[in-house]
Amino acid sequence: MMQGSAKRRLMLVVGGALIGFWIVIALFAPLVAPCQPNDIDLDAYLAAPSAAHLLGTDEVGRDILSRVIFGARASLLTAFGVVAIGLVVGGVLGAFAGLIGGWVDLLAMRFVDLMLSMPSLVLALALTAALGPGIENAMLALGILSVPFYLRFVRSQTLLVREMEYVKWSEQAGASLWFRLRRHVAPNIAGPVVIIATLHCGAALLAGAALSFIGLGAQPPLAEWGALVSAGRHYILDQWWYSLFPGVAILSVSVGLNLLGDGLRDLLDPQGDAS
Amino acid sequence: MIGIVIRRLIALVAIIIGVTMVTFLIARVIPGDPALLLAGPNATPDVVAKIHEQLGLDRPLHVQFASYLDGLIHGDFGVSIVTRRPVLEEITSLLPATLELMLTAMVLGLFGGVSLGVAAALYRNRWLDHVIRILSVTAISMPGFWIALVLLYLFYGVLGWAPGPGRFDPLLTPPPSVTGFLLVDSLLALDFRAFASAASHLALPAITLAVLSIGAGMRLVRGSMIEALSQDYIRTARAFGLPERKIILSYALKNALLPFITVFGLELASLIFGSVVIESIFSWPGLGSFVLSAIFALDFPVIMGFTVCASVVYVFANLLVDIVYLLLDPRVRGIG
C-alpha cells in the first residue's frame, strides 16, 4: 500500500517533470527541433517514421517532430493565456467584490450566476465564430468565459481573508483597497488559486486544442497540436502517426497539469484524500 | 419544496432572458455588420441598406433584441442564411440523431463511471484501485477528438470491427421514422438488421463521448463511495450480518450516488460541445455537424438558435437535477 505522502510526491514529481519538459522544449524549440516547422521536403511527403524523420512527415513533407516541438509554443501559450486572462480579470474583480461587499458584490454575483448557468464551451464556440477564427481569438474567447469562474472562487476566498482580525484592523486603520488586496488578500489566497489555475490550465489546453481542431483556433501554416491532429485526420487510416503524435503531446501536458494540480491540492488539504 | 421549485422557475426565466441577451450580443454586435456578411464583398451600398431594412438592423439595438426575443417566444428563430429554411425546423429535424448519440453516451458514461468508481472504492489502495485511478486521470486529460481518431483507426482501420462513418448503412433501408431514434425505430419495425447497423454505427462516437465523462464520474463515485462505506450505518448493517452485496448496492451506493447526480447536469455542457466536435469526425448527421458548418458559413441565425437552445436545455437539465436531488435527499429541502 502506498502512503499518502509518497503518492502525493510521486504525483507532484511526475506532473512537474512533464510540464517542465514541455516548457523547456517550447522555450528552446529552434535548438531542439531537427528542422524548421515549415521546411518542406517534397521528396518525403507522408513518409513513415524513420531515421530521417523520427515522427514521419505530413502531406507536404514537413517534419512532424519539428512541428510538434514548435507546436508546444502555440499550444502552451494558448492555455497559459486563457488562464492569465481569467485569473487577472476574474481575480481582481472577485477580490474587489469580496472586499467592497454591498451592492457591488451583489451585482458581481448575479452576473456570475448568470454566466455559470450557461454552457461556457458552447458560448466559446459562438464567441470565437463571431470574433473570427484565429488562435488569439480562441484564447480571448476561452479567457473571457473563464472570468466568472475565477471571480466566484477568488471572491469566496477573499471573504474568508476579510474576516481575519489583522485585515479588519488594517481596514479600520484606513489602508486603501488596493493595499489590502495586494498585501493581505493576494498572499493569503495564492495557494488555493494556484491549484485551481493549474487544473484549469489542463482544461484550457484541451479546449484550445479542440477549437483549433475544428478550425476556429490556430490557422495554417501555424504549428499547433490541435490543428496538427486535425490536419492528420484525413490520413488516419494509412498515416496514423500524423495525428497520433501531436495528440500524445496534448495528452502528456494535460496529464501533467492534472497530476500537478491534484498533488498540490492534496498537499494543501491532506484530509481530502478521498478524491 | 414546491416553494423552492417555484422560486427556481422564476429565476429560470431571468436566466433564459440573460442567456438570450448574451447570445444576441455575441452574434449581432461583435462580428460588425451582419448585412455586409450577407450581401457579400461585392455588394453596392444600396443592397446593404436594403438588407439592413429587411432584417431590421437600422433599428436601435434594444428594439432589435425585443423583437428577437418576441420571435423566440413564438417559436421563430429566424431563417438559416445557407439553407433558407427556418432555424427551428432545421434544429428539430436534426435533434433526434444528436440526442440518440448523447443519450447513449450518457448511459455508457453513467454505467462505466459508477461501476469503475465502486470497484476502485471497494479495492481502495490495492492495484485495481491504482489502475482505475490512472485510467481516470488519463480519461480526463484526453482530447476527445483524438480519442475519436484513435478509436476509428483501431476499430475501423485495423480490426475492421466497426463500420465506417455515418449513422446507418447506406445499402439498407432505414426503418420508418417514429421517434427519430434509429435504435428505437428499427426495434419498433422489428427490423433487426437495421438495429444492428444503427447500433454498430453508434458505438464508436458514443464510446468517445462517454470516455470524456467516465473519468470525472469514476473519481467522484470513488470518493463518495469511500465516504459512504466508512459511515456508522454500514458498520451496523455489517454487524447485523446483512449480505455484503446488499450493503454495497442498496446502502452505500444509494448514498454515494447523490453527488454524482449534480455532476451529471454539469456534464451536459461538455457533451453538447463534444458532440459538435465528435459528430464531424464520424460524419454523424446531427446538430453538431450542422452547427459546425454554420459557423464557417457565418450563418448567425443558426449559431444563435443553437446556442440559445443548448443553453436553455442545459439550464433546464440542471433545474431538473436539482429537483431530483431535492426528492432524493430530504436533508437539503429545508435549506433551499
Coordinates of C-alpha atoms in Angstrom, one line a residue:
Chain A
M1 CA 0.0 0.0 0.0
M2 CA 1.3 3.4 -0.9
Q3 CA 1.4 6.0 1.8
G4 CA -0.4 9.2 1.2
S5 CA 2.7 11.4 1.2
A6 CA 4.6 9.1 -1.2
K7 CA 1.7 9.1 -3.6
R8 CA 1.5 12.9 -3.4
R9 CA 5.2 13.3 -4.0
L10 CA 5.0 10.9 -7.0
M11 CA 2.1 12.9 -8.5
L12 CA 4.0 16.2 -8.0
V13 CA 7.2 14.9 -9.4
V14 CA 5.6 13.2 -12.5
G15 CA 3.3 16.2 -13.1
G16 CA 6.1 18.8 -12.6
A17 CA 8.5 16.8 -14.8
L18 CA 6.0 16.6 -17.7
I19 CA 5.2 20.3 -17.5
G20 CA 8.9 21.3 -17.1
F21 CA 9.9 19.1 -20.0
W22 CA 7.4 20.7 -22.4
I23 CA 8.2 24.3 -21.2
V24 CA 11.9 23.7 -21.9
I25 CA 11.0 22.2 -25.3
A26 CA 8.8 25.2 -26.1
L27 CA 11.4 27.7 -25.0
F28 CA 14.3 26.1 -26.9
A29 CA 12.3 24.8 -29.8
P30 CA 14.7 26.1 -32.5
L31 CA 17.6 24.4 -30.8
V32 CA 15.8 21.1 -30.1
A33 CA 13.9 20.7 -33.4
P34 CA 15.7 18.9 -36.3
C35 CA 14.2 21.4 -38.8
Q36 CA 12.1 24.5 -39.1
P37 CA 8.4 23.8 -38.7
N38 CA 7.5 24.9 -42.2
D39 CA 10.5 23.4 -44.0
I40 CA 9.2 21.3 -46.9
D41 CA 10.8 18.1 -48.1
L42 CA 8.9 17.3 -51.3
D43 CA 10.8 14.0 -51.7
A44 CA 9.3 12.7 -48.5
Y45 CA 5.6 13.6 -48.2
L46 CA 3.5 11.4 -45.8
A47 CA 6.6 9.4 -45.0
A48 CA 6.5 6.9 -42.2
P49 CA 8.7 7.5 -39.1
S50 CA 12.3 6.8 -40.0
A51 CA 15.8 7.9 -39.0
A52 CA 15.5 11.0 -41.2
H53 CA 12.1 12.0 -39.8
L54 CA 11.6 10.4 -36.4
L55 CA 7.8 11.0 -36.3
G56 CA 7.3 10.9 -40.1
T57 CA 6.2 13.8 -42.3
D58 CA 2.9 15.4 -43.4
E59 CA 1.3 15.8 -46.7
V60 CA 3.7 18.4 -48.0
G61 CA 6.8 16.8 -46.4
R62 CA 7.1 18.9 -43.3
D63 CA 8.8 17.1 -40.4
I64 CA 6.1 16.2 -37.8
L65 CA 8.6 16.1 -34.9
S66 CA 9.6 19.7 -35.6
R67 CA 6.0 20.7 -35.9
V68 CA 5.1 19.0 -32.6
I69 CA 8.1 20.7 -30.9
F70 CA 7.2 24.2 -32.3
G71 CA 3.6 23.4 -31.7
A72 CA 4.3 23.3 -28.0
R73 CA 4.7 27.1 -28.2
A74 CA 1.3 27.9 -29.6
S75 CA -0.5 25.2 -27.6
L76 CA 1.1 26.1 -24.2
L77 CA 0.8 29.9 -24.8
T78 CA -2.9 29.5 -25.6
A79 CA -3.5 27.5 -22.4
F80 CA -1.5 29.9 -20.3
G81 CA -3.1 32.9 -22.0
V82 CA -6.6 31.7 -21.2
V83 CA -5.7 31.1 -17.6
A84 CA -4.0 34.5 -17.4
I85 CA -7.0 36.4 -18.8
G86 CA -9.4 34.6 -16.5
L87 CA -7.1 34.9 -13.4
V88 CA -6.2 38.5 -13.8
V89 CA -9.6 39.9 -14.7
G90 CA -11.7 37.5 -12.7
G91 CA -9.2 37.5 -9.8
V92 CA -9.1 41.3 -9.4
L93 CA -12.9 41.7 -9.8
G94 CA -13.5 38.9 -7.4
A95 CA -11.1 40.3 -4.8
F96 CA -12.7 43.8 -5.1
A97 CA -16.2 42.3 -4.9
G98 CA -15.3 40.4 -1.8
L99 CA -13.5 43.4 -0.1
I100 CA -16.1 46.0 -1.0
G101 CA -19.2 43.9 -0.5
G102 CA -22.7 45.5 -0.6
W103 CA -24.3 46.1 -4.0
V104 CA -21.0 45.8 -5.9
D105 CA -20.7 42.2 -4.6
L106 CA -24.4 41.5 -5.2
L107 CA -24.2 42.7 -8.8
A108 CA -21.0 40.8 -9.5
M109 CA -22.5 37.6 -8.1
R110 CA -25.7 37.9 -10.1
F111 CA -23.5 38.3 -13.2
V112 CA -21.5 35.2 -12.2
D113 CA -24.7 33.2 -11.5
L114 CA -25.9 34.0 -15.0
M115 CA -22.6 33.2 -16.7
L116 CA -22.0 30.0 -14.8
S117 CA -25.5 28.7 -15.6
M118 CA -24.6 28.7 -19.3
P119 CA -22.6 26.0 -21.1
S120 CA -19.4 28.0 -21.4
L121 CA -17.8 25.9 -24.1
V122 CA -20.8 26.3 -26.4
L123 CA -20.6 30.1 -25.8
A124 CA -16.9 29.9 -26.6
L125 CA -17.8 28.3 -29.9
A126 CA -20.2 31.2 -30.7
L127 CA -17.9 33.9 -29.5
T128 CA -14.9 32.6 -31.5
A129 CA -17.1 32.3 -34.5
A130 CA -18.2 36.0 -34.0
L131 CA -14.6 37.2 -33.4
G132 CA -13.4 35.3 -36.4
P133 CA -11.2 32.2 -36.5
G134 CA -7.7 32.6 -35.1
I135 CA -5.7 31.4 -32.2
E136 CA -5.7 34.8 -30.5
N137 CA -9.5 35.0 -30.7
A138 CA -9.9 31.4 -29.5
M139 CA -7.7 32.3 -26.5
L140 CA -9.6 35.5 -25.9
A141 CA -13.0 33.8 -26.0
L142 CA -12.0 31.0 -23.7
G143 CA -10.3 33.5 -21.4
I144 CA -13.3 35.8 -21.2
L145 CA -15.6 32.9 -20.5
S146 CA -13.4 31.7 -17.6
V147 CA -13.6 35.1 -15.9
P148 CA -16.8 34.3 -13.9
F149 CA -15.3 31.0 -12.6
Y150 CA -12.3 32.9 -11.2
L151 CA -14.4 35.8 -10.0
R152 CA -16.5 33.5 -7.8
F153 CA -13.6 31.5 -6.5
V154 CA -11.4 34.5 -5.6
R155 CA -14.4 36.3 -4.1
S156 CA -15.2 33.4 -1.8
Q157 CA -11.5 33.1 -0.7
T158 CA -11.4 36.9 -0.2
L159 CA -14.4 36.8 2.1
L160 CA -12.5 34.3 4.3
V161 CA -9.5 36.6 4.4
R162 CA -11.6 39.7 5.1
E163 CA -12.8 38.1 8.4
M164 CA -9.2 37.8 9.7
E165 CA -8.5 40.1 12.6
Y166 CA -5.5 41.9 11.2
V167 CA -7.2 42.5 7.9
K168 CA -10.2 44.1 9.8
W169 CA -7.7 46.2 11.7
S170 CA -6.0 47.3 8.6
E171 CA -9.3 48.4 7.2
Q172 CA -10.0 50.3 10.4
A173 CA -6.6 52.0 10.1
G174 CA -7.5 53.3 6.7
A175 CA -5.5 51.1 4.5
S176 CA -6.6 51.5 0.9
L177 CA -8.5 48.8 -1.0
W178 CA -5.5 48.3 -3.3
F179 CA -3.1 47.9 -0.4
R180 CA -5.3 45.4 1.3
L181 CA -5.7 43.5 -1.9
R182 CA -2.0 43.4 -2.5
R183 CA -0.7 42.9 1.0
H184 CA -3.4 40.8 2.7
V185 CA -5.7 39.1 0.2
A186 CA -3.2 38.1 -2.5
P187 CA -0.6 36.3 -0.3
N188 CA -3.4 34.5 1.7
I189 CA -5.3 33.1 -1.3
A190 CA -2.3 32.4 -3.5
G191 CA -2.2 28.7 -2.6
P192 CA -5.7 27.7 -3.5
V193 CA -5.8 29.9 -6.5
V194 CA -2.6 28.3 -7.9
I195 CA -4.2 24.9 -7.6
I196 CA -7.4 26.0 -9.3
A197 CA -5.4 27.7 -12.1
T198 CA -3.3 24.6 -12.6
L199 CA -6.3 22.3 -13.0
H200 CA -8.0 24.9 -15.2
C201 CA -4.9 25.2 -17.4
G202 CA -5.3 21.5 -18.3
A203 CA -8.9 22.1 -19.3
A204 CA -7.9 25.3 -21.2
L205 CA -5.3 23.3 -23.1
L206 CA -7.9 20.8 -24.2
A207 CA -10.5 23.4 -25.1
G208 CA -8.0 25.5 -27.1
A209 CA -6.8 22.4 -28.9
A210 CA -10.4 21.4 -29.6
L211 CA -11.2 24.9 -31.1
S212 CA -8.1 24.6 -33.3
F213 CA -9.1 21.0 -34.3
I214 CA -12.4 22.2 -35.6
G215 CA -10.7 25.1 -37.4
L216 CA -11.6 28.0 -35.2
G217 CA -8.2 28.3 -33.5
A218 CA -4.8 28.1 -35.0
Q219 CA -4.8 28.7 -38.8
P220 CA -2.4 27.1 -41.2
P221 CA 0.6 27.1 -41.5
L222 CA 1.0 27.7 -37.8
A223 CA 2.1 24.6 -35.9
E224 CA -0.4 23.9 -33.1
W225 CA -1.2 20.5 -31.6
G226 CA -5.0 20.6 -32.1
A227 CA -4.6 21.8 -35.7
L228 CA -1.9 19.1 -36.3
V229 CA -4.2 16.4 -35.2
S230 CA -6.9 17.9 -37.4
A231 CA -4.7 18.0 -40.4
G232 CA -3.8 14.4 -40.0
R233 CA -7.3 13.2 -39.6
H234 CA -7.8 12.7 -43.3
Y235 CA -4.8 10.3 -43.4
I236 CA -5.6 8.5 -40.1
L237 CA -6.2 5.1 -41.8
D238 CA -2.9 5.0 -43.6
Q239 CA -0.6 7.5 -42.0
W240 CA -1.7 7.1 -38.4
W241 CA 1.5 8.8 -37.0
Y242 CA 0.4 12.1 -38.4
S243 CA -2.5 12.6 -35.9
L244 CA -1.1 10.3 -33.2
F245 CA 2.0 12.1 -32.0
P246 CA 0.5 15.7 -31.6
G247 CA -2.3 14.0 -29.7
V248 CA 0.2 12.3 -27.4
A249 CA 1.8 15.7 -26.8
I250 CA -1.6 17.2 -25.7
L251 CA -2.3 14.2 -23.5
S252 CA 1.1 14.3 -21.8
V253 CA 0.8 18.0 -20.9
S254 CA -2.8 17.6 -19.8
V255 CA -1.9 14.6 -17.6
G256 CA 1.0 16.6 -16.2
L257 CA -1.2 19.6 -15.3
N258 CA -3.9 17.3 -13.7
L259 CA -1.3 15.4 -11.6
L260 CA 0.4 18.7 -10.5
G261 CA -3.0 20.2 -9.6
D262 CA -4.2 17.2 -7.7
G263 CA -0.8 16.8 -6.0
L264 CA -0.8 20.4 -4.9
R265 CA -4.4 20.1 -3.7
D266 CA -3.6 17.1 -1.6
L267 CA -0.5 18.9 -0.2
L268 CA -2.7 21.8 0.9
D269 CA -5.6 19.8 2.1
P270 CA -4.4 16.4 3.2
Q271 CA -7.8 15.4 4.6
G272 CA -9.3 15.5 1.1
D273 CA -7.5 12.2 0.3
A274 CA -10.7 10.5 -0.9
S275 CA -10.8 12.4 -4.1
Chain B
M1 CA -40.4 22.0 -1.5
I2 CA -42.9 23.4 -4.0
G3 CA -41.8 26.9 -2.9
I4 CA -38.2 26.2 -3.9
V5 CA -39.2 24.9 -7.3
I6 CA -41.4 27.9 -8.0
R7 CA -38.6 30.3 -7.0
R8 CA -36.2 28.4 -9.2
L9 CA -38.6 28.6 -12.1
I10 CA -38.8 32.3 -11.7
A11 CA -35.0 32.6 -11.6
L12 CA -35.0 30.4 -14.7
V13 CA -37.0 32.9 -16.7
A14 CA -34.4 35.6 -15.8
I15 CA -31.6 33.3 -16.7
I16 CA -33.1 32.4 -20.1
I17 CA -33.5 36.1 -20.9
G18 CA -29.9 36.7 -19.8
V19 CA -28.7 33.8 -22.0
T20 CA -30.6 35.1 -25.0
M21 CA -29.1 38.6 -24.4
V22 CA -25.6 37.3 -24.2
T23 CA -26.0 35.2 -27.3
F24 CA -27.6 38.2 -29.1
L25 CA -24.7 40.4 -28.2
I26 CA -22.2 37.9 -29.3
A27 CA -23.8 37.2 -32.6
R28 CA -25.1 40.7 -33.5
V29 CA -22.6 43.1 -32.1
I30 CA -19.2 41.5 -32.2
P31 CA -19.0 40.5 -35.9
G32 CA -19.7 44.0 -37.1
D33 CA -22.4 44.4 -39.7
P34 CA -24.3 41.1 -40.5
A35 CA -25.7 42.8 -43.5
L36 CA -22.3 43.1 -45.1
L37 CA -21.7 39.5 -44.4
L38 CA -25.0 38.6 -46.0
A39 CA -24.5 40.8 -49.0
G40 CA -21.1 39.6 -49.8
P41 CA -18.0 41.5 -50.7
N42 CA -19.2 43.0 -54.0
A43 CA -22.5 44.4 -52.8
T44 CA -23.4 48.0 -53.5
P45 CA -24.3 50.3 -50.6
D46 CA -27.9 50.2 -51.8
V47 CA -28.1 46.5 -51.4
V48 CA -26.6 46.6 -47.9
A49 CA -29.1 49.3 -46.9
K50 CA -31.9 47.2 -48.2
I51 CA -30.8 44.2 -46.2
H52 CA -30.5 46.5 -43.1
E53 CA -34.1 47.4 -43.5
Q54 CA -35.2 43.9 -44.2
L55 CA -33.5 42.5 -41.1
G56 CA -34.5 45.5 -39.0
L57 CA -30.8 46.3 -38.4
D58 CA -31.5 50.0 -38.8
R59 CA -33.5 50.0 -35.5
P60 CA -31.9 50.6 -32.1
L61 CA -30.3 47.5 -30.5
H62 CA -32.8 47.1 -27.7
V63 CA -35.7 47.2 -30.1
Q64 CA -33.9 44.5 -32.2
F65 CA -33.4 42.4 -29.1
A66 CA -37.0 42.8 -28.1
S67 CA -38.2 41.6 -31.5
Y68 CA -35.7 38.7 -31.5
L69 CA -37.0 37.7 -28.0
D70 CA -40.6 38.1 -29.2
G71 CA -39.8 35.8 -32.2
L72 CA -38.2 33.2 -29.9
I73 CA -41.3 33.1 -27.7
H74 CA -43.4 32.4 -30.7
G75 CA -41.0 29.7 -31.9
D76 CA -39.5 32.0 -34.6
F77 CA -35.7 31.5 -34.5
G78 CA -35.2 33.2 -37.9
V79 CA -34.2 31.7 -41.2
S80 CA -30.9 30.0 -42.0
I81 CA -28.8 32.0 -44.4
V82 CA -27.4 28.9 -46.1
T83 CA -30.4 26.5 -46.3
R84 CA -33.1 29.3 -46.3
R85 CA -35.2 27.1 -44.0
P86 CA -36.5 28.2 -40.6
V87 CA -33.8 27.6 -38.0
L88 CA -36.2 25.8 -35.6
E89 CA -37.2 23.4 -38.3
E90 CA -33.6 22.5 -39.0
I91 CA -32.8 22.1 -35.3
T92 CA -35.8 19.8 -34.7
S93 CA -35.1 17.7 -37.7
L94 CA -31.5 17.0 -36.7
L95 CA -32.1 16.8 -33.0
P96 CA -33.0 13.1 -32.8
A97 CA -29.6 12.0 -34.3
T98 CA -27.7 14.1 -31.8
L99 CA -30.0 13.1 -28.9
E100 CA -29.6 9.4 -29.7
L101 CA -25.8 9.8 -29.6
M102 CA -25.8 11.9 -26.4
L103 CA -28.2 9.7 -24.5
T104 CA -26.3 6.6 -25.4
A105 CA -23.1 8.2 -24.4
M106 CA -24.7 9.3 -21.1
V107 CA -25.9 5.8 -20.3
L108 CA -22.4 4.4 -21.1
G109 CA -20.8 7.1 -19.1
L110 CA -23.0 6.6 -16.2
F111 CA -22.6 2.8 -16.2
G112 CA -18.8 3.0 -16.7
G113 CA -18.3 5.8 -14.2
V114 CA -20.3 4.2 -11.5
S115 CA -19.0 0.6 -11.9
L116 CA -15.4 1.7 -12.1
G117 CA -15.8 4.1 -9.2
V118 CA -17.4 1.5 -7.0
A119 CA -14.7 -1.1 -7.9
A120 CA -12.0 1.4 -7.1
A121 CA -13.6 2.2 -3.7
L122 CA -14.0 -1.5 -2.8
Y123 CA -10.4 -2.2 -3.7
R124 CA -9.1 1.0 -2.2
N125 CA -5.3 1.3 -2.3
R126 CA -4.9 -2.0 -4.0
W127 CA -3.6 -2.5 -7.5
L128 CA -7.1 -2.4 -9.1
D129 CA -7.7 1.0 -7.5
H130 CA -4.4 2.3 -8.8
V131 CA -5.1 1.1 -12.3
I132 CA -8.6 2.6 -12.3
R133 CA -7.3 5.9 -10.9
I134 CA -4.6 6.1 -13.6
L135 CA -7.2 5.4 -16.2
S136 CA -9.4 8.2 -14.7
V137 CA -6.6 10.8 -14.9
T138 CA -5.9 9.7 -18.4
A139 CA -9.5 9.9 -19.5
I140 CA -9.9 13.4 -18.0
S141 CA -6.8 14.5 -19.8
M142 CA -7.5 13.1 -23.2
P143 CA -8.6 15.4 -26.1
G144 CA -12.0 13.9 -27.3
F145 CA -11.2 14.5 -30.9
W146 CA -8.0 12.5 -30.6
I147 CA -9.8 9.5 -28.8
A148 CA -12.2 9.5 -31.7
L149 CA -9.4 9.3 -34.3
V150 CA -7.6 6.6 -32.3
L151 CA -10.7 4.5 -32.0
L152 CA -11.5 5.0 -35.7
Y153 CA -8.1 3.8 -36.6
L154 CA -8.1 0.8 -34.3
F155 CA -11.7 -0.5 -34.7
Y156 CA -12.4 0.6 -38.3
G157 CA -8.9 0.7 -39.9
V158 CA -7.0 -2.1 -38.2
L159 CA -9.6 -4.6 -36.7
G160 CA -12.5 -3.9 -39.1
W161 CA -15.0 -4.4 -36.3
A162 CA -16.7 -1.0 -36.7
P163 CA -18.5 0.2 -39.8
G164 CA -17.3 3.4 -41.4
P165 CA -18.5 6.9 -40.6
G166 CA -22.2 7.8 -40.8
R167 CA -25.3 6.8 -38.9
F168 CA -26.6 4.0 -41.0
D169 CA -25.6 1.5 -43.7
P170 CA -26.4 3.3 -47.0
L171 CA -27.3 0.0 -48.6
L172 CA -30.0 -0.8 -46.1
T173 CA -33.5 0.8 -46.0
P174 CA -33.9 2.8 -42.8
P175 CA -36.9 1.9 -40.6
P176 CA -40.0 4.1 -40.9
S177 CA -39.4 7.2 -38.6
V178 CA -41.5 7.2 -35.5
T179 CA -39.3 8.6 -32.8
G180 CA -36.3 9.6 -35.0
F181 CA -34.1 7.4 -32.9
L182 CA -32.9 4.7 -35.3
L183 CA -32.3 2.2 -32.5
V184 CA -35.9 2.6 -31.3
D185 CA -37.5 2.8 -34.7
S186 CA -35.8 -0.3 -36.0
L187 CA -36.9 -2.2 -32.9
L188 CA -40.5 -0.9 -33.4
A189 CA -40.3 -2.2 -37.0
L190 CA -38.8 -5.5 -35.8
D191 CA -36.0 -4.9 -38.3
F192 CA -33.0 -6.4 -36.5
R193 CA -30.6 -5.9 -39.4
A194 CA -31.4 -2.2 -39.3
F195 CA -31.0 -2.3 -35.5
A196 CA -27.6 -3.9 -35.8
S197 CA -26.5 -1.4 -38.4
A198 CA -27.6 1.6 -36.3
A199 CA -26.0 0.2 -33.1
S200 CA -22.7 -0.6 -34.8
H201 CA -22.6 2.9 -36.3
L202 CA -23.4 4.4 -32.9
A203 CA -20.8 2.5 -31.0
L204 CA -17.6 4.5 -31.7
P205 CA -19.0 8.0 -31.4
A206 CA -20.9 7.1 -28.3
I207 CA -17.9 5.5 -26.6
T208 CA -15.8 8.5 -27.5
L209 CA -18.3 10.9 -25.8
A210 CA -18.7 8.5 -22.9
V211 CA -14.9 8.3 -22.2
L212 CA -14.9 12.1 -21.7
S213 CA -17.4 11.8 -18.8
I214 CA -16.3 8.5 -17.3
G215 CA -13.1 9.9 -15.9
A216 CA -14.7 12.6 -13.8
G217 CA -17.6 10.3 -12.9
M218 CA -15.5 7.4 -11.5
R219 CA -13.4 9.8 -9.5
L220 CA -16.5 11.3 -7.8
V221 CA -18.2 7.9 -7.2
R222 CA -15.0 6.5 -5.7
G223 CA -14.7 9.4 -3.3
S224 CA -18.3 9.4 -2.2
M225 CA -18.4 5.6 -2.0
I226 CA -15.3 5.5 0.3
E227 CA -17.0 8.1 2.5
A228 CA -20.3 6.1 2.5
L229 CA -18.6 2.9 3.3
S230 CA -17.0 4.4 6.4
Q231 CA -20.3 5.5 7.9
D232 CA -21.8 4.1 11.0
Y233 CA -24.9 2.7 9.3
I234 CA -22.7 0.5 7.1
R235 CA -20.9 -0.9 10.2
T236 CA -24.3 -1.5 11.8
A237 CA -25.6 -3.3 8.7
R238 CA -22.5 -5.4 8.7
A239 CA -23.0 -6.2 12.4
F240 CA -26.5 -7.3 11.6
G241 CA -24.9 -9.8 9.2
L242 CA -26.6 -8.4 6.0
P243 CA -25.1 -9.8 2.8
E244 CA -22.2 -7.7 1.6
R245 CA -23.8 -7.3 -1.9
K246 CA -26.9 -5.7 -0.3
I247 CA -24.8 -3.5 1.9
I248 CA -22.8 -2.2 -1.1
L249 CA -25.6 -1.8 -3.6
S250 CA -28.6 -0.7 -1.6
Y251 CA -27.0 1.0 1.4
A252 CA -23.6 2.6 0.4
L253 CA -24.2 3.1 -3.4
K254 CA -27.5 4.8 -3.0
N255 CA -26.0 7.5 -0.8
A256 CA -22.8 7.7 -2.8
L257 CA -24.7 8.4 -6.0
L258 CA -26.2 11.7 -4.7
P259 CA -23.3 14.0 -5.5
F260 CA -22.9 12.2 -8.8
I261 CA -26.4 13.3 -9.9
T262 CA -25.4 17.0 -9.7
V263 CA -22.3 16.5 -11.8
F264 CA -24.4 14.8 -14.4
G265 CA -26.2 18.1 -15.1
L266 CA -23.0 19.9 -15.5
E267 CA -21.5 17.2 -17.7
L268 CA -24.2 18.0 -20.2
A269 CA -22.3 21.1 -21.3
S270 CA -19.2 19.1 -22.3
L271 CA -21.4 16.6 -24.0
I272 CA -23.0 19.3 -26.2
F273 CA -19.6 20.8 -27.0
G274 CA -18.2 17.3 -27.5
S275 CA -21.0 16.4 -29.9
V276 CA -20.1 19.4 -32.1
V277 CA -16.5 18.1 -32.4
I278 CA -17.2 14.4 -32.5
E279 CA -20.1 14.4 -34.9
S280 CA -17.9 16.0 -37.6
I281 CA -15.3 13.2 -37.2
F282 CA -17.8 10.4 -37.6
S283 CA -19.9 12.3 -40.2
W284 CA -22.8 11.9 -37.8
P285 CA -25.7 13.7 -39.5
G286 CA -26.8 15.6 -36.3
L287 CA -27.0 19.1 -34.9
G288 CA -23.3 19.3 -34.1
S289 CA -22.2 18.8 -37.7
F290 CA -24.8 21.3 -38.9
V291 CA -23.7 24.0 -36.4
L292 CA -20.1 23.5 -37.3
S293 CA -20.8 24.1 -41.0
A294 CA -23.0 27.1 -40.0
I295 CA -20.1 28.5 -38.0
F296 CA -17.9 28.5 -41.1
A297 CA -20.6 29.8 -43.3
L298 CA -21.2 32.7 -40.8
D299 CA -24.8 31.6 -40.6
F300 CA -25.5 33.6 -37.5
P301 CA -29.3 32.8 -37.2
V302 CA -28.3 29.1 -36.9
I303 CA -25.4 29.8 -34.5
M304 CA -27.7 31.9 -32.3
G305 CA -30.5 29.4 -32.4
F306 CA -28.3 26.6 -31.4
T307 CA -26.6 28.5 -28.6
V308 CA -29.9 29.6 -27.2
C309 CA -31.4 26.1 -27.4
A310 CA -28.3 24.4 -26.0
S311 CA -28.3 26.9 -23.1
V312 CA -32.0 26.5 -22.4
V313 CA -31.7 22.7 -22.4
Y314 CA -28.6 23.0 -20.1
V315 CA -30.4 25.3 -17.7
F316 CA -33.5 23.1 -17.6
A317 CA -31.5 19.9 -17.1
N318 CA -29.7 21.5 -14.2
L319 CA -33.0 22.6 -12.7
L320 CA -34.3 19.0 -13.1
V321 CA -31.2 17.7 -11.5
D322 CA -31.7 20.0 -8.5
I323 CA -35.3 18.8 -8.2
V324 CA -34.3 15.2 -8.4
Y325 CA -31.7 15.9 -5.7
L326 CA -34.4 17.5 -3.5
L327 CA -36.6 14.5 -3.9
L328 CA -33.8 12.0 -3.1
D329 CA -32.2 13.9 -0.3
P330 CA -34.7 15.2 2.2
R331 CA -31.9 17.0 4.2
V332 CA -31.5 19.8 1.6
R333 CA -35.2 20.5 1.5
G334 CA -35.1 22.9 4.4
I335 CA -32.1 24.8 3.1
G336 CA -33.3 25.9 -0.4

